[in-house]
Amino acid sequence: MDYKALSRKHFNRQAVYYDEKATTTVSKFPKMCYAFCEKELQRYHAEKLLDLGCGTGEMIRLLREKHPQTMLWGLDLSPEMIRRAKEKQIPHADFCVGDAEFLPYPDQSFDVVLCMQSFHHYPNPEGVLEEVYRVLRPGGRFLLYDMYVKNRWMRALENRFLLKWLRMGDVHTYGRSEICHLMEKQGFFQVYWNQIHPVMFFCKGKKP
């Protein structure tokens, strides 16, 4: 399956109502991450921040209000999502259509990279983590929020059958040891994982 094409098609359709208050799972769970993310970001002094899989740029809009000095970038695979983000005309924020496996930024560009509820769409997670590691400055943090299924048998069933049947570009949901291993394998240290909601986890790592 061409997961990237499915994701692009799915989110291009969702972009028109993504910011509405409807409790669709498409926008509900990413929005639930915002408060957790904002609290975590208060721990760091980030001059430059990238939101990977930024959607319509709503998180960046909120960050602009609370962190006026931070330079903000957003990248998403969906042209329609990026078009909506640009329409918000957020000051000193740059948005572009792009692939998380091939980030269009120089080495050591960012203090923080966020990824909220999009990692399970990536067919090559190792490639994405390699790129995140590359664009982070030494001492930079990767903050990952994503969907979670606690029961490993249900998670296996979802990964093997359900996600493929839905055909929305979802590839894989991760357990705690699985995602921590991926991050440590890439070179991140001080890797921390926590379940923040019955269907969401938070994982962070630091670049040496």
Short mmCIF file of C-alpha atoms in Angstrom, two decimals:
data_model
loop_
_atom_site.label_atom_id
_atom_site.label_comp_id
_atom_site.label_asym_id
_atom_site.label_seq_id
_atom_site.Cartn_x
_atom_site.Cartn_y
_atom_site.Cartn_z
CA MET A 1 0.00 0.00 0.00
CA ASP A 2 1.13 3.54 -0.74
CA TYR A 3 0.62 4.85 2.78
CA LYS A 4 1.84 8.33 1.95
CA ALA A 5 -0.65 8.70 -0.89
CA LEU A 6 -3.45 7.46 1.37
CA SER A 7 -2.46 9.89 4.13
CA ARG A 8 -2.26 12.81 1.71
CA LYS A 9 -5.68 12.00 0.25
CA HIS A 10 -7.25 11.47 3.68
CA PHE A 11 -5.98 14.71 5.20
CA ASN A 12 -6.63 16.78 2.11
CA ARG A 13 -10.29 15.82 2.59
CA GLN A 14 -10.19 16.54 6.33
CA ALA A 15 -8.52 19.95 6.00
CA VAL A 16 -11.74 21.81 5.24
CA TYR A 17 -13.25 21.09 8.69
CA TYR A 18 -10.19 20.02 10.69
CA ASP A 19 -10.29 23.11 12.93
CA GLU A 20 -13.97 22.81 13.75
CA LYS A 21 -15.01 21.76 17.25
CA ALA A 22 -16.57 18.51 16.10
CA THR A 23 -15.28 15.59 18.15
CA THR A 24 -14.04 13.58 15.20
CA THR A 25 -11.05 11.40 15.98
CA VAL A 26 -9.23 13.12 13.13
CA SER A 27 -8.86 16.35 15.08
CA LYS A 28 -9.94 15.41 18.60
CA PHE A 29 -6.82 13.58 19.74
CA PRO A 30 -4.27 15.97 18.24
CA LYS A 31 -6.05 18.85 19.97
CA MET A 32 -5.99 16.97 23.26
CA CYS A 33 -2.18 16.94 23.00
CA TYR A 34 -1.88 20.73 22.89
CA ALA A 35 -2.09 21.31 26.65
CA PHE A 36 0.38 18.49 27.38
CA CYS A 37 2.76 19.88 24.78
CA GLU A 38 2.55 23.45 26.02
CA LYS A 39 3.30 22.32 29.58
CA GLU A 40 6.31 20.34 28.40
CA LEU A 41 7.66 23.21 26.31
CA GLN A 42 7.75 25.44 29.39
CA ARG A 43 10.71 23.31 30.51
CA TYR A 44 12.90 24.43 27.60
CA HIS A 45 14.13 27.63 26.01
CA ALA A 46 13.48 26.92 22.33
CA GLU A 47 14.61 29.57 19.87
CA LYS A 48 13.65 27.47 16.83
CA LEU A 49 10.90 24.86 16.77
CA LEU A 50 9.56 22.53 14.07
CA ASP A 51 6.09 20.99 14.18
CA LEU A 52 6.30 17.79 12.12
CA GLY A 53 2.91 16.87 10.69
CA CYS A 54 1.59 20.29 11.64
CA GLY A 55 -1.83 19.98 10.00
CA THR A 56 -3.57 23.35 9.80
CA GLY A 57 -0.96 24.98 12.03
CA GLU A 58 -3.21 25.26 15.07
CA MET A 59 -0.48 24.23 17.51
CA ILE A 60 1.85 26.79 15.99
CA ARG A 61 -0.84 29.45 16.31
CA LEU A 62 -1.13 28.68 20.02
CA LEU A 63 2.64 28.65 20.46
CA ARG A 64 2.94 32.03 18.79
CA GLU A 65 0.65 33.48 21.47
CA LYS A 66 2.55 31.92 24.39
CA HIS A 67 6.11 31.99 23.01
CA PRO A 68 6.37 35.20 21.00
CA GLN A 69 10.18 35.01 20.68
CA THR A 70 10.32 31.47 19.28
CA MET A 71 10.81 31.05 15.53
CA LEU A 72 8.32 28.47 14.27
CA TRP A 73 8.20 26.09 11.32
CA GLY A 74 5.51 23.63 10.26
CA LEU A 75 5.69 20.79 7.75
CA ASP A 76 2.93 18.50 6.52
CA LEU A 77 2.44 16.00 3.70
CA SER A 78 -1.00 17.43 2.86
CA PRO A 79 -1.07 20.49 0.58
CA GLU A 80 -4.57 21.36 1.78
CA MET A 81 -3.51 21.32 5.42
CA ILE A 82 -0.62 23.65 4.63
CA ARG A 83 -2.87 25.92 2.60
CA ARG A 84 -5.17 26.26 5.64
CA ALA A 85 -2.18 26.92 7.90
CA LYS A 86 -0.89 29.70 5.66
CA GLU A 87 -4.33 31.30 5.54
CA LYS A 88 -4.04 31.97 9.29
CA GLN A 89 -1.14 34.36 8.58
CA ILE A 90 0.64 33.51 11.80
CA PRO A 91 3.47 36.03 12.35
CA HIS A 92 7.01 34.70 11.97
CA ALA A 93 5.87 31.16 11.16
CA ASP A 94 6.91 29.28 8.04
CA PHE A 95 4.86 26.42 6.59
CA CYS A 96 5.73 24.04 3.79
CA VAL A 97 4.50 20.85 2.18
CA GLY A 98 7.05 18.14 2.76
CA ASP A 99 7.91 14.54 3.60
CA ALA A 100 9.11 13.70 7.12
CA GLU A 101 11.70 11.34 5.64
CA PHE A 102 13.29 14.15 3.62
CA LEU A 103 13.19 17.31 5.72
CA PRO A 104 14.09 20.45 3.74
CA TYR A 105 16.14 21.98 6.55
CA PRO A 106 19.90 22.17 7.23
CA ASP A 107 21.62 20.10 9.88
CA GLN A 108 21.24 21.31 13.47
CA SER A 109 18.44 23.78 12.67
CA PHE A 110 16.08 23.33 15.64
CA ASP A 111 16.04 23.24 19.42
CA VAL A 112 12.79 21.26 19.52
CA VAL A 113 10.95 19.07 17.03
CA LEU A 114 7.31 18.22 17.81
CA CYS A 115 5.36 15.36 16.32
CA MET A 116 1.74 15.08 17.40
CA GLN A 117 -0.47 12.22 16.28
CA SER A 118 1.24 11.68 12.93
CA PHE A 119 4.05 9.21 13.69
CA HIS A 120 1.75 6.22 13.18
CA HIS A 121 1.34 7.35 9.55
CA TYR A 122 5.04 7.00 8.73
CA PRO A 123 5.91 3.83 6.77
CA ASN A 124 9.64 4.32 7.51
CA PRO A 125 9.89 5.42 11.17
CA GLU A 126 13.66 4.86 11.26
CA GLY A 127 14.09 7.25 8.35
CA VAL A 128 11.95 9.88 10.04
CA LEU A 129 13.88 9.60 13.31
CA GLU A 130 17.16 9.87 11.41
CA GLU A 131 15.97 13.13 9.86
CA VAL A 132 14.67 14.48 13.17
CA TYR A 133 18.02 13.70 14.77
CA ARG A 134 19.86 15.41 11.91
CA VAL A 135 17.94 18.69 12.11
CA LEU A 136 18.10 18.93 15.91
CA ARG A 137 20.91 20.89 17.49
CA PRO A 138 23.09 19.15 20.12
CA GLY A 139 21.01 19.11 23.29
CA GLY A 140 17.80 19.46 21.27
CA ARG A 141 14.62 17.56 22.16
CA PHE A 142 12.23 15.44 20.15
CA LEU A 143 8.72 15.46 21.64
CA LEU A 144 6.45 12.73 20.30
CA TYR A 145 2.73 12.38 21.03
CA ASP A 146 0.87 9.53 19.37
CA MET A 147 -1.99 7.06 19.55
CA TYR A 148 -1.72 4.15 21.97
CA VAL A 149 -3.38 0.77 22.44
CA LYS A 150 -2.32 -0.67 25.80
CA ASN A 151 -3.33 -4.28 25.24
CA ARG A 152 -0.61 -5.81 23.07
CA TRP A 153 -2.96 -8.35 21.51
CA MET A 154 -5.38 -5.63 20.47
CA ARG A 155 -2.45 -3.58 19.22
CA ALA A 156 -1.23 -6.50 17.13
CA LEU A 157 -4.73 -7.02 15.71
CA GLU A 158 -5.00 -3.33 14.87
CA ASN A 159 -1.61 -3.24 13.19
CA ARG A 160 -2.19 -6.38 11.18
CA PHE A 161 -5.74 -5.83 10.02
CA LEU A 162 -7.69 -2.79 11.21
CA LEU A 163 -5.37 0.02 10.08
CA LYS A 164 -5.00 -1.51 6.63
CA TRP A 165 -8.75 -1.97 6.32
CA LEU A 166 -9.45 1.68 7.18
CA ARG A 167 -7.14 2.84 4.36
CA MET A 168 -6.47 6.25 5.92
CA GLY A 169 -2.70 6.02 5.68
CA ASP A 170 -2.27 4.65 9.21
CA VAL A 171 0.69 2.27 9.31
CA HIS A 172 1.54 1.15 12.84
CA THR A 173 0.75 1.85 16.50
CA TYR A 174 3.62 1.48 18.96
CA GLY A 175 4.04 -0.01 22.40
CA ARG A 176 6.30 1.51 25.02
CA SER A 177 9.36 -0.69 24.52
CA GLU A 178 9.03 -0.50 20.75
CA ILE A 179 9.07 3.29 20.45
CA CYS A 180 11.75 3.72 23.13
CA HIS A 181 13.97 1.23 21.31
CA LEU A 182 13.55 3.10 18.02
CA MET A 183 14.56 6.39 19.63
CA GLU A 184 17.53 4.94 21.51
CA LYS A 185 18.70 3.10 18.40
CA GLN A 186 18.81 6.41 16.56
CA GLY A 187 21.01 7.92 19.27
CA PHE A 188 18.57 9.78 21.51
CA PHE A 189 19.23 9.50 25.23
CA GLN A 190 17.26 10.38 28.37
CA VAL A 191 14.34 8.72 26.58
CA TYR A 192 11.16 9.07 28.64
CA TRP A 193 7.75 7.50 27.97
CA ASN A 194 4.40 8.10 29.67
CA GLN A 195 0.79 7.23 28.96
CA ILE A 196 -1.06 10.54 29.09
CA HIS A 197 -4.52 9.31 28.07
CA PRO A 198 -6.17 5.90 27.59
CA VAL A 199 -5.40 6.17 23.86
CA MET A 200 -2.33 8.44 23.79
CA PHE A 201 1.30 8.30 24.85
CA PHE A 202 4.11 10.84 25.14
CA CYS A 203 7.74 10.00 24.47
CA LYS A 204 10.70 12.35 24.42
CA GLY A 205 14.40 12.04 23.75
CA LYS A 206 17.43 14.32 23.79
CA LYS A 207 20.18 14.59 21.21
CA PRO A 208 23.65 14.43 22.82
#
